[in-house]
CSV table of C-alpha atoms and ligand atoms in Angstrom, one decimal:
chain,number,residue,atom,x,y,z
H,93,MET,CA,3.6,-72.6,-44.9
H,94,PRO,CA,3.4,-69.8,-42.3
H,95,SER,CA,0.0,-68.7,-41.1
H,96,GLY,CA,-1.8,-65.6,-42.3
H,97,ASP,CA,-1.0,-63.8,-39.1
H,98,GLU,CA,2.7,-64.8,-39.4
H,99,ILE,CA,2.8,-63.5,-43.0
H,100,ARG,CA,1.2,-60.2,-42.0
H,101,ASP,CA,3.6,-59.7,-39.0
H,102,VAL,CA,6.7,-60.4,-41.2
H,103,GLN,CA,5.4,-58.1,-44.0
H,104,GLN,CA,4.5,-55.3,-41.5
H,105,ALA,CA,8.0,-55.4,-39.9
H,106,THR,CA,9.7,-55.7,-43.3
H,107,TRP,CA,8.0,-52.7,-44.8
H,108,ALA,CA,8.4,-50.6,-41.6
H,109,GLY,CA,12.2,-51.4,-41.9
H,110,LEU,CA,12.3,-50.5,-45.7
H,111,SER,CA,10.3,-47.3,-45.3
H,112,ALA,CA,13.4,-45.0,-44.8
H,113,GLY,CA,14.9,-46.4,-48.0
H,114,TRP,CA,11.7,-45.8,-49.9
H,115,GLU,CA,11.5,-42.2,-48.7
H,116,LYS,CA,15.2,-41.6,-49.4
H,117,TRP,CA,14.9,-42.9,-53.0
H,118,ASP,CA,11.4,-41.7,-53.6
H,119,PRO,CA,12.2,-39.7,-56.8
H,120,VAL,CA,14.0,-42.6,-58.5
H,121,ILE,CA,11.4,-45.2,-57.5
H,122,MET,CA,8.5,-43.0,-58.5
H,123,ASP,CA,10.1,-42.4,-62.0
H,124,GLN,CA,10.6,-46.1,-62.4
H,125,LEU,CA,7.1,-47.1,-61.4
H,126,GLY,CA,5.4,-44.1,-63.0
H,127,PRO,CA,4.4,-45.8,-66.3
H,128,VAL,CA,2.6,-48.5,-64.3
H,129,GLY,CA,0.6,-46.0,-62.3
H,130,THR,CA,-0.3,-44.2,-65.5
H,131,ALA,CA,-1.4,-47.5,-67.1
H,132,ILE,CA,-3.5,-48.4,-64.0
H,133,ILE,CA,-5.2,-45.0,-63.9
H,134,GLU,CA,-6.0,-45.0,-67.6
H,135,ARG,CA,-8.2,-48.1,-67.1
H,136,LEU,CA,-10.0,-46.7,-64.1
H,137,ASP,CA,-11.8,-43.9,-65.9
H,138,ILE,CA,-11.4,-41.4,-63.0
H,139,ALA,CA,-14.2,-38.8,-62.7
H,140,GLY,CA,-14.0,-35.6,-60.8
H,141,GLU,CA,-16.1,-37.1,-57.9
H,142,GLN,CA,-14.3,-40.5,-57.8
H,143,GLN,CA,-14.4,-42.4,-54.6
H,144,HIS,CA,-11.2,-44.4,-54.8
H,145,LEU,CA,-9.4,-47.0,-52.7
H,146,ASP,CA,-5.6,-47.6,-53.1
H,147,ILE,CA,-4.6,-50.9,-51.5
H,148,ALA,CA,-0.9,-51.4,-50.4
H,149,ALA,CA,-0.5,-47.7,-51.2
H,150,GLY,CA,2.9,-47.6,-49.5
H,151,THR,CA,4.3,-44.1,-50.1
H,152,GLY,CA,1.0,-43.1,-51.8
H,153,GLU,CA,1.0,-44.1,-55.5
H,154,PRO,CA,-1.0,-44.3,-57.6
H,155,GLY,CA,-3.7,-43.1,-55.0
H,156,LEU,CA,-2.3,-39.6,-54.7
H,157,THR,CA,-2.4,-39.1,-58.5
H,158,VAL,CA,-6.0,-40.2,-58.5
H,159,ALA,CA,-6.7,-37.7,-55.7
H,160,ARG,CA,-5.3,-34.9,-58.0
H,161,LEU,CA,-7.5,-36.1,-60.9
H,162,ALA,CA,-10.6,-36.2,-58.7
H,163,PRO,CA,-10.7,-32.8,-57.0
H,164,ARG,CA,-14.3,-33.3,-55.8
H,165,GLY,CA,-13.7,-37.0,-54.9
H,166,HIS,CA,-11.9,-38.7,-52.1
H,167,VAL,CA,-9.1,-41.3,-51.9
H,168,VAL,CA,-8.4,-43.7,-49.1
H,169,LEU,CA,-4.8,-44.9,-49.0
H,170,THR,CA,-4.5,-48.2,-47.2
H,171,ASP,CA,-1.4,-50.3,-46.2
H,172,LEU,CA,-0.3,-52.7,-43.6
H,173,ALA,CA,2.7,-50.5,-42.6
H,174,ALA,CA,1.9,-47.2,-40.8
H,175,GLU,CA,5.5,-46.0,-41.6
H,176,MET,CA,4.8,-46.2,-45.3
H,177,LEU,CA,1.5,-44.3,-45.0
H,178,ASP,CA,3.3,-41.6,-42.9
H,179,ILE,CA,5.5,-41.0,-46.0
H,180,ALA,CA,2.4,-40.9,-48.2
H,181,ALA,CA,0.9,-38.2,-46.0
H,182,ARG,CA,4.1,-36.2,-46.1
H,183,ARG,CA,4.2,-36.5,-49.9
H,184,ALA,CA,0.6,-35.4,-50.1
H,185,ASN,CA,1.2,-32.4,-47.9
H,186,ALA,CA,4.2,-31.4,-50.0
H,187,GLN,CA,2.0,-31.6,-53.1
H,188,GLY,CA,-1.0,-29.7,-51.5
H,189,ILE,CA,-3.3,-32.7,-51.8
H,190,THR,CA,-6.0,-32.8,-49.1
H,191,ASN,CA,-8.8,-35.0,-50.5
H,192,PHE,CA,-7.4,-38.2,-49.0
H,193,GLU,CA,-7.1,-40.2,-45.8
H,194,THR,CA,-4.8,-43.0,-44.7
H,195,LYS,CA,-5.9,-46.2,-43.0
H,196,VAL,CA,-3.7,-49.0,-41.7
H,197,CYS,CA,-5.3,-52.4,-42.6
H,198,SER,CA,-4.5,-55.6,-44.4
H,199,ALA,CA,-5.8,-56.1,-47.9
H,200,ASP,CA,-7.6,-59.3,-47.0
H,201,ASP,CA,-9.7,-57.7,-44.2
H,202,LEU,CA,-10.9,-54.2,-45.2
H,203,PRO,CA,-12.8,-52.0,-42.8
H,204,PHE,CA,-15.2,-50.6,-45.4
H,205,GLY,CA,-18.8,-51.3,-46.2
H,206,ASP,CA,-20.0,-53.2,-49.3
H,207,ALA,CA,-20.2,-51.1,-52.6
H,208,THR,CA,-18.3,-48.1,-51.2
H,209,PHE,CA,-15.8,-47.3,-54.0
H,210,ASP,CA,-15.9,-46.5,-57.7
H,211,SER,CA,-12.5,-47.9,-58.2
H,212,VAL,CA,-9.7,-49.8,-56.5
H,213,SER,CA,-6.0,-49.8,-57.4
H,214,VAL,CA,-3.2,-52.2,-56.1
H,215,ARG,CA,0.2,-51.3,-57.5
H,216,PHE,CA,2.8,-54.0,-56.6
H,217,GLY,CA,1.0,-55.2,-53.5
H,218,TYR,CA,-0.6,-58.5,-54.5
H,219,MET,CA,2.6,-60.5,-54.1
H,220,PHE,CA,2.7,-59.9,-50.4
H,221,PHE,CA,-0.8,-60.7,-49.3
H,222,PRO,CA,-1.3,-63.7,-47.0
H,223,ASP,CA,-4.4,-64.9,-48.9
H,224,VAL,CA,-4.6,-63.5,-52.5
H,225,ALA,CA,-8.1,-65.0,-53.1
H,226,LYS,CA,-9.6,-63.5,-49.9
H,227,ALA,CA,-8.0,-60.1,-50.7
H,228,THR,CA,-9.5,-60.1,-54.2
H,229,ALA,CA,-12.9,-61.0,-52.8
H,230,GLU,CA,-12.6,-58.0,-50.4
H,231,PHE,CA,-11.8,-55.7,-53.4
H,232,ALA,CA,-14.8,-57.0,-55.3
H,233,ARG,CA,-17.0,-56.5,-52.1
H,234,VAL,CA,-16.1,-52.9,-51.5
H,235,LEU,CA,-16.5,-51.9,-55.3
H,236,LYS,CA,-19.8,-50.4,-56.4
H,237,PRO,CA,-21.5,-52.4,-59.3
H,238,GLY,CA,-19.7,-51.3,-62.5
H,239,GLY,CA,-16.6,-50.2,-60.5
H,240,ARG,CA,-13.2,-51.3,-61.7
H,241,LEU,CA,-10.2,-53.0,-60.0
H,242,CYS,CA,-6.8,-52.5,-61.6
H,243,SER,CA,-3.6,-53.9,-60.2
H,244,SER,CA,0.0,-54.6,-61.2
H,245,VAL,CA,2.5,-57.3,-60.4
H,246,TRP,CA,6.0,-58.0,-61.6
H,247,ALA,CA,6.4,-60.3,-64.6
H,248,ARG,CA,9.1,-63.1,-64.6
H,249,PRO,CA,12.6,-62.5,-63.1
H,250,GLU,CA,14.2,-62.8,-66.5
H,251,GLU,CA,12.1,-59.8,-67.6
H,252,ASN,CA,13.3,-57.7,-64.6
H,253,PRO,CA,17.1,-57.3,-64.7
H,254,TRP,CA,16.7,-54.1,-62.6
H,255,THR,CA,16.3,-56.5,-59.6
H,256,THR,CA,17.7,-59.8,-60.8
H,257,ILE,CA,21.2,-58.6,-61.4
H,258,ALA,CA,21.5,-57.6,-57.8
H,259,VAL,CA,19.9,-60.8,-56.5
H,260,GLN,CA,22.2,-63.0,-58.6
H,261,ALA,CA,25.3,-61.3,-57.2
H,262,ILE,CA,23.9,-61.7,-53.7
H,263,ALA,CA,23.1,-65.4,-54.3
H,264,ALA,CA,26.6,-66.1,-55.4
H,265,GLU,CA,27.9,-65.0,-52.0
H,266,VAL,CA,25.0,-65.6,-49.5
H,267,VAL,CA,22.8,-68.7,-49.0
H,268,LEU,CA,19.3,-67.4,-49.7
H,269,ALA,CA,16.3,-69.3,-48.2
H,270,PRO,CA,14.3,-70.9,-51.1
H,271,PRO,CA,11.0,-69.0,-51.5
H,272,VAL,CA,8.0,-70.6,-49.7
H,273,PRO,CA,5.7,-72.0,-52.5
H,274,ASP,CA,3.0,-69.4,-53.0
H,275,GLY,CA,4.3,-67.4,-50.1
H,276,PRO,CA,5.1,-63.7,-50.4
H,277,ASN,CA,7.9,-62.8,-52.9
H,278,MET,CA,8.3,-60.4,-55.7
H,279,PHE,CA,7.6,-62.9,-58.5
H,280,ARG,CA,4.8,-64.9,-56.8
H,281,CYS,CA,2.1,-63.5,-59.2
H,282,ALA,CA,4.4,-63.5,-62.3
H,283,ALA,CA,2.7,-66.3,-64.3
H,284,PRO,CA,0.4,-64.9,-67.0
H,285,GLY,CA,-3.2,-65.4,-66.0
H,286,TYR,CA,-2.5,-65.8,-62.3
H,287,VAL,CA,-4.2,-62.6,-61.2
H,288,SER,CA,-6.9,-62.8,-63.9
H,289,ALA,CA,-8.0,-66.1,-62.5
H,290,LEU,CA,-8.3,-64.5,-59.0
H,291,TYR,CA,-10.4,-61.7,-60.5
H,292,GLU,CA,-12.7,-64.2,-62.3
H,293,ALA,CA,-13.1,-66.3,-59.1
H,294,ALA,CA,-14.2,-63.1,-57.3
H,295,GLY,CA,-16.9,-62.6,-59.9
H,296,LEU,CA,-15.3,-59.7,-61.9
H,297,ARG,CA,-16.0,-59.5,-65.6
H,298,ASP,CA,-14.2,-58.1,-68.7
H,299,VAL,CA,-10.9,-59.2,-67.2
H,300,ALA,CA,-7.9,-58.3,-69.2
H,301,GLU,CA,-4.1,-58.2,-68.6
H,302,TRP,CA,-1.2,-56.6,-70.4
H,303,ASN,CA,2.5,-55.9,-70.0
H,304,VAL,CA,4.0,-52.5,-69.2
H,305,ASP,CA,7.7,-51.8,-69.6
H,306,VAL,CA,9.6,-49.9,-66.9
H,307,GLU,CA,13.2,-48.6,-66.7
H,308,LEU,CA,15.2,-47.9,-63.5
H,309,VAL,CA,17.4,-44.9,-64.2
H,310,THR,CA,20.2,-44.0,-61.9
H,311,ARG,CA,23.2,-41.5,-62.2
H,312,SER,CA,25.8,-44.3,-61.9
H,313,PRO,CA,26.3,-48.0,-61.2
H,314,THR,CA,27.3,-47.1,-57.6
H,315,GLN,CA,24.0,-45.2,-57.1
H,316,TYR,CA,22.1,-48.1,-58.6
H,317,TRP,CA,23.6,-50.4,-55.9
H,318,GLU,CA,23.1,-48.0,-53.1
H,319,MET,CA,19.4,-47.7,-54.0
H,320,ILE,CA,18.7,-51.4,-54.4
H,321,SER,CA,20.6,-52.3,-51.2
H,322,GLU,CA,18.4,-49.8,-49.3
H,323,HIS,CA,14.9,-50.5,-50.5
H,324,VAL,CA,14.6,-54.0,-52.0
H,325,SER,CA,13.6,-56.4,-49.2
H,326,LEU,CA,15.6,-59.4,-50.4
H,327,ALA,CA,18.8,-57.3,-50.8
H,328,VAL,CA,18.4,-55.6,-47.4
H,329,ALA,CA,17.8,-59.0,-45.6
H,330,ALA,CA,20.6,-60.8,-47.3
H,331,LEU,CA,23.1,-58.0,-46.6
H,332,GLN,CA,22.3,-58.2,-42.9
H,333,GLN,CA,23.6,-61.8,-42.9
H,334,ALA,CA,26.8,-60.9,-44.8
H,335,ASP,CA,30.1,-59.7,-43.2
H,336,GLU,CA,31.9,-56.6,-44.5
H,337,PRO,CA,34.3,-58.4,-47.0
H,338,THR,CA,31.3,-60.3,-48.4
H,339,ARG,CA,29.2,-57.1,-48.7
H,340,LYS,CA,32.2,-55.5,-50.6
H,341,ARG,CA,32.4,-58.4,-53.0
H,342,ILE,CA,28.7,-58.3,-53.7
H,343,ALA,CA,28.8,-54.5,-54.3
H,344,LYS,CA,31.7,-54.9,-56.7
H,345,ALA,CA,30.0,-57.6,-58.7
H,346,VAL,CA,26.7,-55.7,-58.9
H,347,ILE,CA,28.4,-52.4,-59.9
H,348,THR,CA,30.4,-54.2,-62.6
H,349,THR,CA,27.2,-55.7,-64.1
H,350,ALA,CA,25.2,-52.5,-63.7
H,351,SER,CA,27.9,-50.6,-65.7
H,352,THR,CA,27.0,-52.7,-68.7
H,353,TYR,CA,23.7,-50.9,-68.8
H,354,GLU,CA,25.3,-47.4,-69.0
H,355,GLN,CA,23.9,-45.3,-71.8
H,356,ASP,CA,24.0,-41.5,-72.3
H,357,GLY,CA,25.7,-40.9,-69.0
H,358,LYS,CA,23.1,-42.8,-67.0
H,359,VAL,CA,22.4,-46.4,-65.9
H,360,ARG,CA,19.2,-47.6,-67.5
H,361,ILE,CA,18.0,-51.1,-66.4
H,362,PRO,CA,14.8,-52.5,-67.8
H,363,GLY,CA,11.9,-54.3,-66.2
H,364,MET,CA,8.4,-55.5,-67.0
H,365,ALA,CA,5.2,-55.3,-65.0
H,366,ARG,CA,1.8,-56.9,-65.8
H,367,CYS,CA,-1.4,-54.9,-65.2
H,368,ILE,CA,-4.8,-56.6,-64.7
H,369,VAL,CA,-8.1,-54.9,-64.9
H,370,GLY,CA,-11.6,-56.1,-64.2
H,371,THR,CA,-15.2,-54.8,-63.7
H,372,LYS,CA,-17.7,-55.6,-60.9
O,571,SAM,C1,6.2,-52.6,-53.3
O,571,SAM,S1,5.3,-51.6,-52.1
O,571,SAM,C2,4.1,-50.8,-53.1
O,571,SAM,C3,3.8,-49.4,-52.7
O,571,SAM,C4,3.0,-48.5,-53.7
O,571,SAM,N1,1.7,-49.1,-54.1
O,571,SAM,C5,3.8,-48.3,-55.0
O,571,SAM,O1,3.6,-48.9,-56.0
O,571,SAM,O2,4.8,-47.4,-54.9
O,571,SAM,C6,4.3,-52.9,-51.3
O,571,SAM,C7,3.4,-52.4,-50.2
O,571,SAM,O3,2.5,-53.5,-49.8
O,571,SAM,C8,2.3,-53.4,-48.4
O,571,SAM,N2,1.7,-54.6,-47.9
O,571,SAM,C9,2.3,-55.8,-47.7
O,571,SAM,N3,1.4,-56.7,-47.2
O,571,SAM,C10,0.2,-56.1,-47.2
O,571,SAM,C11,-1.1,-56.5,-46.8
O,571,SAM,N4,-1.4,-57.7,-46.3
O,571,SAM,N5,-2.1,-55.6,-46.8
O,571,SAM,C12,-1.9,-54.3,-47.3
O,571,SAM,N6,-0.6,-53.9,-47.7
O,571,SAM,C13,0.4,-54.8,-47.6
O,571,SAM,C14,3.6,-53.0,-47.8
O,571,SAM,O4,3.5,-52.5,-46.5
O,571,SAM,C15,4.2,-52.0,-48.9
O,571,SAM,O5,3.9,-50.7,-48.6
């Protein structure tokens, strides 16, 4: 098992490298993940003066939506990768949002005092943290008493064809390293109750989890593959090991499978997230 520092270094480099893909495909990604942001925000009871912390904020969601809902409040967007937060700042500027700041830090070592925030969100960040229990203890520490933590993770691979159809086609052509047990990967937190147990161990109460459906919508099977191959870490890494004929075979297989999801002139591929809420 790699050390915490090694995991952080790999994650930082990985997300710095993926940031251009996330910015290029921002509208498609934000449409896909939007229902999960909405579900998280609904449970956080955002007030006009909310002091909110968004962990692993990446390109800014759901933190920037919270900032819009809390015009007299303040949102801190944090992430390990400065390149992702630079995109968040550009998105905020384009939307005229000013009540936010960005801070590069790791989720398991937060540079904030105890009981600073009314709420904390973590949309699709948990799976990548070096120490998920330590990170959860940090979220509980910086929450005010009565404040809420709400996060989301991906449910099992079979519930998420939007990514597994590409991964299966890649695995048929490229030898993929087996995932490190309990190391960072998209489905590390997929087991029902996994994140709830972390919340309870950190002393949070009224812990609940529920599933949220998502749909990845692209204009065509080809656009689906372009998007996945430019922003999903496993796909990007695997394609770097493949030669040109192999890349072409993978693309052909993925596009063929994606075309089975065509409906009303678009490609609509489903997925499922799990949201988890708890109160300090
Ligand atoms: C899938 S993106 C999610 C971005 C955003 N929350 C969203 O839902 O659109 C995962 C993010 O986790 C960040 N990340 C990975 N390890 C981290 C860590 N140890 N601490 C904080 N952020 C981390 C990555 O840099 C990346 O921006």
